[in-house]
Short mmCIF file of C-alpha atoms and ligand atoms in Angstrom, two decimals:
data_model
loop_
_atom_site.label_atom_id
_atom_site.label_comp_id
_atom_site.label_asym_id
_atom_site.label_seq_id
_atom_site.Cartn_x
_atom_site.Cartn_y
_atom_site.Cartn_z
CA MET A 252 116.20 84.89 111.90
CA GLN A 253 115.84 88.43 113.83
CA LYS A 254 115.12 91.28 111.70
CA GLY A 255 117.19 93.84 111.36
CA LYS A 256 116.41 97.70 113.04
CA THR A 257 116.59 101.39 111.42
CA PHE A 258 118.08 104.31 113.11
CA ILE A 259 117.49 107.40 112.39
CA ILE A 260 120.92 109.96 112.85
CA SER A 261 120.07 113.60 112.07
CA GLY A 262 122.39 116.52 113.26
CA PRO A 263 123.92 119.58 111.60
CA SER A 264 125.27 119.51 108.16
CA GLY A 265 129.42 119.30 109.29
CA VAL A 266 128.30 118.24 112.50
CA GLY A 267 130.55 115.31 111.25
CA LYS A 268 127.69 112.48 110.73
CA SER A 269 129.56 110.90 107.71
CA THR A 270 132.88 110.50 109.74
CA VAL A 271 131.44 108.85 112.78
CA LEU A 272 128.97 106.88 110.90
CA LYS A 273 131.88 105.63 108.57
CA ALA A 274 134.12 104.53 111.84
CA LEU A 275 131.24 102.80 113.18
CA LEU A 276 130.37 100.89 109.98
CA LYS A 277 133.71 99.76 110.30
CA LYS A 278 132.98 98.77 113.99
CA ARG A 279 129.61 97.36 113.51
CA SER A 280 129.83 94.74 111.06
CA ASN A 281 125.76 93.80 110.40
CA LEU A 282 125.08 97.69 109.08
CA TYR A 283 124.31 98.90 106.16
CA PHE A 284 124.37 102.23 105.76
CA SER A 285 121.38 103.77 102.93
CA ILE A 286 122.39 105.63 100.52
CA SER A 287 120.02 108.80 99.96
CA ALA A 288 119.25 110.01 96.45
CA THR A 289 119.80 113.72 96.11
CA THR A 290 119.40 116.35 93.29
CA ARG A 291 122.28 118.08 95.07
CA GLU A 292 125.88 118.06 93.14
CA PRO A 293 128.85 115.49 94.13
CA ARG A 294 131.21 117.13 96.46
CA PRO A 295 134.65 116.47 95.65
CA GLY A 296 135.45 113.40 96.13
CA GLU A 297 132.20 112.08 96.37
CA VAL A 298 131.09 108.75 94.38
CA ASP A 299 127.81 108.41 92.85
CA GLY A 300 125.91 105.40 94.47
CA VAL A 301 128.55 105.56 97.52
CA HIS A 302 127.90 108.57 99.21
CA TYR A 303 124.57 109.42 97.21
CA ARG A 304 122.70 108.04 94.03
CA TYR A 305 122.73 111.57 92.44
CA MET A 306 119.86 112.69 90.20
CA ASP A 307 117.92 115.61 88.42
CA VAL A 308 114.98 117.23 89.34
CA ASP A 309 112.77 115.43 87.26
CA THR A 310 113.87 112.03 87.98
CA PHE A 311 113.44 112.72 91.86
CA ARG A 312 110.33 113.74 91.18
CA GLU A 313 109.15 110.89 89.59
CA ARG A 314 110.46 108.86 92.03
CA ILE A 315 108.09 110.80 94.49
CA ALA A 316 105.45 109.72 92.30
CA ASN A 317 106.41 106.19 91.99
CA GLU A 318 106.21 106.20 95.94
CA GLU A 319 109.68 104.78 95.95
CA PHE A 320 110.80 107.05 98.67
CA LEU A 321 110.34 106.11 102.51
CA GLU A 322 111.06 109.95 102.85
CA TYR A 323 112.32 112.85 101.43
CA ALA A 324 112.62 116.26 102.03
CA GLU A 325 114.58 119.76 100.58
CA TYR A 326 117.07 121.12 102.36
CA VAL A 327 118.86 124.28 101.60
CA GLY A 328 117.88 124.12 97.90
CA ASN A 329 118.21 120.26 97.39
CA PHE A 330 115.67 117.38 97.15
CA TYR A 331 116.79 114.25 99.14
CA GLY A 332 115.06 110.87 99.73
CA THR A 333 115.65 107.93 101.06
CA PRO A 334 114.55 105.04 98.52
CA LYS A 335 112.22 102.14 100.63
CA GLN A 336 113.59 99.14 99.02
CA TYR A 337 116.85 99.19 100.02
CA VAL A 338 115.79 99.88 103.28
CA ASP A 339 113.40 96.65 103.63
CA GLU A 340 115.86 94.11 101.81
CA ALA A 341 118.81 95.57 104.43
CA MET A 342 116.15 94.60 107.07
CA GLU A 343 115.03 91.34 106.07
CA VAL A 344 118.05 89.71 105.86
CA GLY A 345 118.95 90.70 109.59
CA GLN A 346 121.11 94.17 109.08
CA ASP A 347 120.31 97.11 111.16
CA VAL A 348 120.22 100.08 108.73
CA ILE A 349 121.32 103.40 109.70
CA LEU A 350 119.28 106.83 107.90
CA ASP A 351 121.27 109.83 107.29
CA ILE A 352 118.61 112.21 107.38
CA GLU A 353 117.36 115.62 108.63
CA ILE A 354 114.30 116.51 110.56
CA GLN A 355 111.29 116.71 108.30
CA GLY A 356 112.83 112.82 106.54
CA ALA A 357 112.91 112.17 110.48
CA LEU A 358 109.48 112.79 111.56
CA GLN A 359 108.21 111.20 107.96
CA ILE A 360 109.71 108.20 109.32
CA CYS A 361 108.24 108.48 112.64
CA ASP A 362 104.49 108.42 111.71
CA LYS A 363 104.85 105.78 109.10
CA ARG A 364 106.91 103.36 111.54
CA PRO A 365 106.39 104.78 114.98
CA GLY A 366 109.42 103.82 117.49
CA THR A 367 112.17 103.71 115.02
CA PRO A 368 115.05 104.84 117.37
CA ARG A 369 116.20 108.32 116.38
CA ILE A 370 119.63 110.07 117.41
CA PHE A 371 120.71 113.55 117.32
CA ILE A 372 124.34 114.42 116.76
CA ALA A 373 125.49 117.80 117.61
CA PRO A 374 128.73 119.55 118.06
CA PRO A 375 130.75 120.92 120.88
CA SER A 376 129.67 124.31 119.93
CA TRP A 377 128.40 126.44 117.43
CA ALA A 378 132.34 128.10 117.08
CA GLU A 379 133.47 124.35 116.42
CA LEU A 380 130.40 123.50 113.85
CA GLU A 381 131.76 126.90 111.59
CA ARG A 382 135.24 126.14 111.81
CA ARG A 383 134.43 122.52 110.82
CA LEU A 384 132.14 123.80 108.11
CA THR A 385 134.33 126.03 106.69
CA GLU A 386 137.89 123.54 106.77
CA ARG A 387 136.12 120.65 105.07
CA GLY A 388 135.81 122.99 102.57
CA THR A 389 133.13 121.70 99.96
CA ASP A 390 130.48 124.79 100.27
CA SER A 391 130.53 128.42 99.81
CA PRO A 392 130.63 131.03 102.73
CA GLU A 393 127.30 131.55 101.74
CA LYS A 394 126.29 128.19 101.94
CA VAL A 395 128.27 127.94 104.87
CA GLN A 396 125.86 130.62 106.27
CA LYS A 397 122.89 128.65 105.26
CA ARG A 398 124.17 125.62 106.61
CA LEU A 399 124.86 127.25 110.61
CA LEU A 400 120.91 129.15 109.86
CA ARG A 401 119.43 125.89 109.52
CA ALA A 402 121.49 124.01 112.35
CA LYS A 403 120.19 126.31 114.65
CA VAL A 404 116.05 125.81 113.64
CA GLU A 405 117.38 121.81 113.82
CA PHE A 406 118.87 122.13 117.35
CA GLN A 407 115.87 123.20 118.58
CA THR A 408 114.12 119.85 118.23
CA ALA A 409 117.17 117.98 119.72
CA HIS A 410 115.18 117.21 122.75
CA THR A 411 112.10 115.40 121.02
CA TYR A 412 115.45 112.67 119.87
CA ASP A 413 115.62 109.49 122.05
CA TYR A 414 119.74 110.12 122.22
CA PHE A 415 121.67 112.85 122.16
CA VAL A 416 125.23 112.36 120.97
CA ILE A 417 128.39 115.05 121.29
CA ASN A 418 130.65 114.43 118.27
CA ASP A 419 133.71 116.39 120.35
CA THR A 420 135.81 113.23 119.55
CA VAL A 421 135.21 110.75 116.91
CA GLU A 422 136.30 108.03 119.27
CA THR A 423 133.38 109.18 121.83
CA ALA A 424 131.29 109.67 119.43
CA VAL A 425 131.16 106.24 117.84
CA ALA A 426 131.34 104.44 120.95
CA GLU A 427 128.12 106.18 122.03
CA LEU A 428 126.69 105.19 118.85
CA ASP A 429 127.73 101.63 118.93
CA ALA A 430 126.41 101.22 122.92
CA ILE A 431 123.42 102.67 121.56
CA LEU A 432 122.50 100.11 119.24
CA THR A 433 123.47 97.18 121.01
CA ALA A 434 121.37 98.54 123.45
CA GLU A 435 118.46 98.85 121.32
CA HIS A 436 118.94 95.16 120.71
CA CYS A 437 118.67 94.53 124.44
CA LYS A 438 115.07 95.50 124.45
CA PRO A 439 112.66 92.68 125.77
CA SER A 440 110.32 93.20 122.96
CA ASP A 441 113.38 92.22 120.75
CA ARG A 442 113.90 89.01 122.55
CA MET A 443 109.70 87.39 122.76
CA GLU A 444 111.25 84.49 121.39
CA ILE A 445 113.48 83.62 124.08
CA ILE A 446 111.15 85.09 126.37
CA SER A 447 107.93 83.11 125.69
CA GLY A 448 109.88 80.02 125.04
CA ARG A 449 111.19 79.24 129.13
P1 ADP B 117 128.67 115.95 108.02
O1 ADP B 117 128.48 114.29 107.64
O2 ADP B 117 127.48 115.65 109.60
O3 ADP B 117 128.11 117.31 107.03
P2 ADP B 117 131.70 115.16 107.83
O4 ADP B 117 131.22 114.17 108.50
O5 ADP B 117 131.20 115.93 106.38
O6 ADP B 117 130.12 115.72 108.51
O7 ADP B 117 132.58 116.65 108.53
C1 ADP B 117 132.41 117.76 108.26
C2 ADP B 117 134.27 118.02 108.85
O8 ADP B 117 134.65 117.89 110.27
C3 ADP B 117 135.20 117.23 108.28
O9 ADP B 117 136.21 118.27 107.56
C4 ADP B 117 135.22 116.02 109.25
O10 ADP B 117 136.76 115.52 108.54
C5 ADP B 117 135.35 117.60 109.94
N1 ADP B 117 135.40 116.60 111.48
C6 ADP B 117 134.07 115.17 112.29
N2 ADP B 117 134.09 114.90 113.10
C7 ADP B 117 135.27 115.40 113.38
C8 ADP B 117 135.79 115.79 115.49
N3 ADP B 117 135.47 114.97 116.27
N4 ADP B 117 136.78 116.65 115.39
C9 ADP B 117 137.19 117.46 114.14
N5 ADP B 117 136.49 117.15 113.37
C10 ADP B 117 136.03 116.75 112.96
P1 5GP B 118 124.69 116.92 102.61
O1 5GP B 118 123.98 117.86 101.68
O2 5GP B 118 125.39 118.24 104.09
O3 5GP B 118 125.27 115.67 102.26
O4 5GP B 118 123.01 116.78 103.71
C1 5GP B 118 122.26 117.76 103.98
C2 5GP B 118 121.45 116.89 105.18
O5 5GP B 118 120.37 116.32 104.52
C3 5GP B 118 121.77 116.98 106.13
O6 5GP B 118 121.47 116.88 107.67
C4 5GP B 118 121.77 115.04 105.90
O7 5GP B 118 121.40 114.66 107.19
C5 5GP B 118 120.07 115.05 105.40
N1 5GP B 118 120.07 113.89 104.47
C6 5GP B 118 121.15 113.07 103.86
N2 5GP B 118 120.17 112.49 102.92
C7 5GP B 118 118.63 112.51 103.46
C8 5GP B 118 117.55 111.85 102.57
O8 5GP B 118 117.54 111.19 102.36
N3 5GP B 118 116.28 112.08 103.58
C9 5GP B 118 116.49 113.23 104.25
N4 5GP B 118 115.04 113.71 104.81
N5 5GP B 118 117.74 114.21 104.39
C10 5GP B 118 118.64 113.34 104.31
#
């Protein structure tokens, strides 16, 4: 059995990453969404162990010390981190893994696991991003402004990613992500067993 691949998805808060990833997970059965640890409070409707593994700062720091994270970062006042164990277990059984992480975490993965494909998801416009963040109704106007500021900084790194997907409609964004994942499995390096066996 071939090992799965890990894919990094980054993009501004509110661009629609969770929405498009939910649809992508329905489309591709062999996909595992890495559930991050976070110190931020759950939003209404978010479930522990489904959206995030929620924990206090002391517990998070303990896990950093135990080297349990593949990467971690501070984002707008909270910690977020990717538990290493689940990612590796999923890849071992042949599943592709999606990491929905911000840019500092993406850089750490680039260092530790070079060649990990990175996909940036962008909004069709800044006005639309602000509308989505506001209409989601989960953040105070002050937090929306902080996230928008951070989004503009993050956008400046978009050109360093391997792929750039605009989430205009969910359907087109999902179709592009689906195509990218498929294409990444068509690299000769992924098919050396077949190539060298003929
Ligand atoms: P993120 O995970 O990037 O923070 P969400 O998936 O929570 O973003 O989406 C933010 C808001 O934008 C949600 O209310 C969601 O329903 C809406 N949304 C997501 N994608 C689209 C889209 N393509 N068109 C319009 N609204 C969208
Ligand atoms: P939110 O609070 O909107 O769910 O997420 C805020 C930001 O944290 C998003 O950009 C999201 O991609 C990022 N994020 C979520 N989980 C992780 C993680 O495990 N590591 C890092 N570095 N960023 C994460």
